[in-house]
C-alpha cells in the first residue's frame, strides 16, 4: 500500500495528486489534444460513438487498420470524473500508421456512477470492442492501454478475454490515497472498493503489463507506477518505462507518435 499522506493537511494532500495545477500549460496541452483529435477524425474514416450500453457515455470509437491486425484500445483519464474520449482520439494516429486497429472507450463518470460501476462498464466496453474488431476482420488480440485513471482501468481490465497485454500510463494502482483526498468527494470510495478495486491489492493477472510514467510528473504519481511495477516484478514480460522529461499530459505523445516509446513497447505484443 502507498502512503495515504494523512500526516499532511487537506490542501497538501490535494496538491499531491493535482496534475492539472502541477502542469502549468495543461490547459494549452488539452486544447492541442482536442485540435489534433478533430484533425484525425477529418482525415481518417472511423466508426464513431458506437453504443455498447444504455448510459450516454457508453460509447466507443473504432478506426480500422490492416486486415487481421490487433486492436489498440485506449481508456481516457480524468480521475474517473472528468474528460471525454473524444479529446484523446489523436492517440490513435501512431497505432494506425503501424497498421493496428485503434479504439477509444467512453464510460460514465462519477458521481453519476460509482467506481464499481465504472469498472463494470469498462469490462463491458472491452468485450464490445473485441467483438466489433472481429466483425471488421481484426485479430482476437486487444492491446489495452489507458492514461491516468485510465491506467487504473487498464489494470482492472487486463484479465478480460481477448486482452493480450496492457500499458498503464501514469496510472493509479492503490486507491487508498484517493480515498483520503478531495478527489473522493465525487467518488465516495468505500473501504471495500479501495480493497477490491486497487490493482496493488489484488492477485496479479499473468499477462504482460507495461507500467509507464513521466519523470516530470508529481512524485506521488511516479510512486504509484513504481510501486505497481515492484509488485509485479516477478513477471518476466513486465516492464517499468519512465519517459524522460514527460509531464502528466505530454507523456501521451509517446503513445500517439508512430515511433513513440510507449507505442513501441506495446507493439511487441501485436
XYZ file of C-alpha atoms in Angstrom:
270
model
C 0.000 0.000 0.000
C 1.104 3.557 -0.645
C 1.372 6.389 1.865
C -2.111 7.864 2.355
C -0.478 11.214 3.233
C -2.652 11.602 6.308
C 0.201 13.450 8.010
C -0.448 16.312 5.555
C -3.291 18.821 5.690
C -6.145 18.546 3.189
C -4.691 21.162 0.831
C -1.338 19.392 0.677
C -2.993 16.017 0.058
C -4.958 17.546 -2.811
C -1.857 19.141 -4.300
C -0.014 15.819 -4.213
C -2.408 14.438 -6.857
C -3.435 17.641 -8.662
C -1.947 17.080 -12.112
C -3.787 19.971 -13.751
C -2.331 22.545 -11.372
C 1.105 20.954 -11.374
C 1.457 21.265 -15.170
C 1.285 24.997 -15.831
C 0.377 24.617 -19.507
C -2.080 21.747 -19.009
C -4.975 23.759 -20.489
C -2.948 24.519 -23.615
C -1.932 20.881 -23.984
C -5.535 19.712 -23.656
C -6.609 22.294 -26.238
C -3.939 20.959 -28.591
C -5.172 17.400 -27.971
C -8.682 18.500 -28.971
C -7.395 20.061 -32.205
C -5.287 17.030 -33.098
C -8.216 14.729 -32.380
C -10.548 16.776 -34.588
C -7.975 16.667 -37.392
C -7.651 12.896 -37.087
C -11.399 12.432 -37.457
C -11.434 14.680 -40.530
C -8.883 12.642 -42.454
C -9.412 9.152 -41.001
C -12.633 7.204 -41.594
C -13.910 5.556 -38.446
C -16.893 4.190 -36.611
C -17.589 6.938 -34.066
C -19.721 6.796 -30.926
C -20.699 3.146 -31.266
C -23.118 2.365 -28.436
C -22.251 -0.523 -26.117
C -24.655 0.087 -23.215
C -27.653 2.117 -22.029
C -25.784 5.057 -20.482
C -24.967 8.165 -22.523
C -21.196 7.761 -22.273
C -21.202 4.043 -23.019
C -19.780 4.528 -26.492
C -16.566 3.681 -28.306
C -14.738 4.809 -31.435
C -13.133 2.330 -33.818
C -10.616 3.113 -36.565
C -9.728 0.240 -38.866
C -6.156 -0.771 -39.619
C -4.911 -3.558 -41.855
C -6.858 -6.802 -42.190
C -6.136 -9.238 -39.382
C -4.488 -6.637 -37.146
C -4.632 -6.431 -33.381
C -6.574 -3.567 -31.780
C -5.093 -0.892 -29.542
C -7.860 0.113 -27.125
C -7.312 3.348 -25.177
C -9.133 4.342 -21.962
C -9.037 8.041 -21.082
C -8.309 9.510 -17.680
C -9.615 12.383 -15.563
C -9.736 10.769 -12.106
C -12.876 8.842 -13.138
C -14.854 12.123 -13.036
C -13.572 14.345 -15.882
C -12.577 14.298 -19.566
C -14.055 12.573 -22.615
C -12.772 10.008 -25.078
C -13.158 12.486 -27.957
C -10.347 14.673 -26.577
C -7.910 11.785 -26.928
C -8.698 10.453 -30.395
C -5.289 11.750 -31.517
C -3.566 8.904 -29.649
C -4.815 6.527 -32.373
C -2.572 8.069 -35.018
C 0.584 6.120 -34.255
C -1.240 2.812 -33.958
C -2.953 3.332 -37.315
C 0.312 4.211 -39.024
C 1.672 0.908 -37.738
C -1.275 -0.982 -39.214
C -3.174 -1.619 -35.993
C -6.863 -1.071 -35.446
C -7.390 1.649 -32.839
C -10.306 2.197 -30.483
C -11.199 4.591 -27.663
C -13.602 3.751 -24.871
C -16.015 6.060 -23.047
C -17.661 5.349 -19.691
C -19.980 7.021 -17.170
C -18.197 9.415 -14.831
C -18.511 9.830 -11.067
C -20.670 10.844 -9.271
C -23.199 9.569 -11.827
C -21.562 6.149 -11.397
C -19.593 4.532 -8.596
C -16.119 3.240 -9.347
C -17.515 -0.286 -9.088
C -19.995 0.580 -11.848
C -17.304 2.287 -13.943
C -15.104 -0.827 -13.840
C -18.061 -2.968 -14.918
C -18.807 -0.603 -17.802
C -15.192 -0.759 -18.940
C -15.258 -4.569 -18.925
C -18.461 -4.423 -20.952
C -16.817 -1.966 -23.337
C -13.718 -4.120 -23.804
C -15.952 -7.035 -24.775
C -17.871 -4.838 -27.218
C -14.711 -3.503 -28.884
C -13.311 -7.022 -29.130
C -16.475 -8.235 -30.858
C -16.510 -5.216 -33.183
C -12.879 -5.748 -34.153
C -13.575 -9.374 -35.028
C -16.569 -8.320 -37.131
C -14.290 -5.946 -39.043
C -11.758 -8.679 -39.798
C -9.375 -7.916 -36.964
C -7.427 -10.397 -34.861
C -8.687 -11.536 -31.481
C -5.929 -9.530 -29.809
C -6.615 -6.405 -27.754
C -3.693 -4.257 -26.652
C -5.282 -2.436 -23.733
C -3.879 0.904 -22.644
C -5.002 3.825 -20.551
C -3.772 7.078 -19.075
C -4.148 8.357 -15.500
C -7.450 6.911 -14.205
C -7.470 5.004 -17.482
C -4.237 3.335 -16.350
C -6.116 2.061 -13.313
C -8.968 0.839 -15.519
C -6.458 -0.859 -17.812
C -5.016 -2.802 -14.891
C -8.556 -3.721 -13.808
C -9.377 -4.903 -17.337
C -6.189 -6.867 -18.005
C -7.904 -10.173 -17.238
C -10.646 -9.607 -19.831
C -10.939 -12.172 -22.640
C -9.083 -11.090 -25.767
C -6.714 -8.746 -23.924
C -3.164 -9.958 -24.556
C -1.173 -7.130 -22.923
C -1.663 -3.874 -21.043
C 0.002 -0.477 -20.829
C -0.724 1.769 -17.866
C 0.352 5.372 -18.418
C 0.691 7.471 -15.253
C -1.894 5.274 -13.571
C -3.386 4.949 -10.107
C -2.898 1.474 -8.656
C -3.650 1.985 -4.961
C -6.874 3.873 -4.228
C -6.040 4.416 -0.563
C -4.566 7.908 -1.064
C -7.529 8.882 -3.281
C -9.985 7.922 -0.533
C -8.323 10.487 1.744
C -8.168 13.231 -0.882
C -10.543 15.871 -2.235
C -10.952 13.644 -5.305
C -13.109 11.376 -3.162
C -15.916 13.945 -2.986
C -17.286 12.639 -6.291
C -16.092 9.048 -5.952
C -17.214 8.318 -2.375
C -14.977 5.266 -2.285
C -15.924 2.681 0.313
C -13.313 0.662 2.199
C -14.475 -2.373 0.238
C -13.952 -0.601 -3.084
C -10.462 0.508 -2.071
C -9.610 -3.112 -1.334
C -11.312 -4.743 -4.320
C -10.541 -2.107 -6.962
C -6.883 -1.357 -6.160
C -4.678 -3.368 -8.538
C -1.865 -3.186 -5.958
C -4.060 -5.138 -3.529
C -5.334 -7.778 -5.941
C -3.869 -11.060 -7.209
C -1.633 -10.475 -10.208
C -3.009 -11.097 -13.686
C -0.420 -13.118 -15.574
C -0.403 -11.168 -18.800
C 2.292 -8.673 -19.858
C 1.855 -5.199 -18.366
C 3.983 -2.130 -19.102
C 3.941 0.468 -16.322
C 4.886 3.911 -17.646
C 5.207 7.363 -16.113
C 6.847 10.694 -16.857
C 9.896 11.754 -14.894
C 8.485 15.316 -14.682
C 5.251 14.134 -13.039
C 4.162 14.640 -9.467
C 6.124 12.494 -7.029
C 3.027 10.641 -5.847
C 2.059 9.729 -9.421
C 5.547 8.375 -10.031
C 5.357 6.381 -6.811
C 2.049 4.807 -7.861
C 3.695 3.431 -11.006
C 6.916 2.430 -9.287
C 5.014 0.568 -6.573
C 2.870 -1.320 -9.085
C 5.885 -2.299 -11.159
C 7.618 -3.508 -7.992
C 4.522 -5.518 -7.072
C 4.583 -7.244 -10.469
C 8.354 -7.515 -10.839
C 8.355 -11.320 -10.749
C 6.529 -11.457 -14.075
C 9.177 -11.768 -16.803
C 7.336 -9.904 -19.580
C 6.532 -6.827 -17.491
C 8.445 -3.569 -17.776
C 8.753 -0.249 -15.947
C 9.100 2.505 -18.528
C 9.969 6.038 -17.326
C 9.598 8.641 -20.076
C 12.331 11.202 -19.517
C 11.129 14.800 -19.149
C 7.470 13.973 -19.759
C 4.767 15.553 -17.619
C 1.322 14.095 -16.954
C -0.027 15.324 -20.293
C 2.934 15.390 -22.676
C 3.591 11.709 -21.963
C 0.711 10.863 -24.304
C 2.821 11.925 -27.263
C 4.933 8.812 -26.668
C 1.808 6.777 -27.478
C 0.453 8.951 -30.299
C 3.672 9.173 -32.320
C 4.312 6.294 -34.761
C 7.767 5.753 -33.246
C 6.835 6.717 -29.694
C 8.402 4.760 -26.852
C 5.070 3.751 -25.321
C 3.594 2.594 -28.593
C 6.786 0.736 -29.447
C 6.657 -1.156 -26.153
C 3.058 -2.213 -26.768
C 3.703 -3.197 -30.386
C 5.836 -6.069 -29.113
C 2.566 -7.851 -28.293
C 0.668 -7.090 -31.523
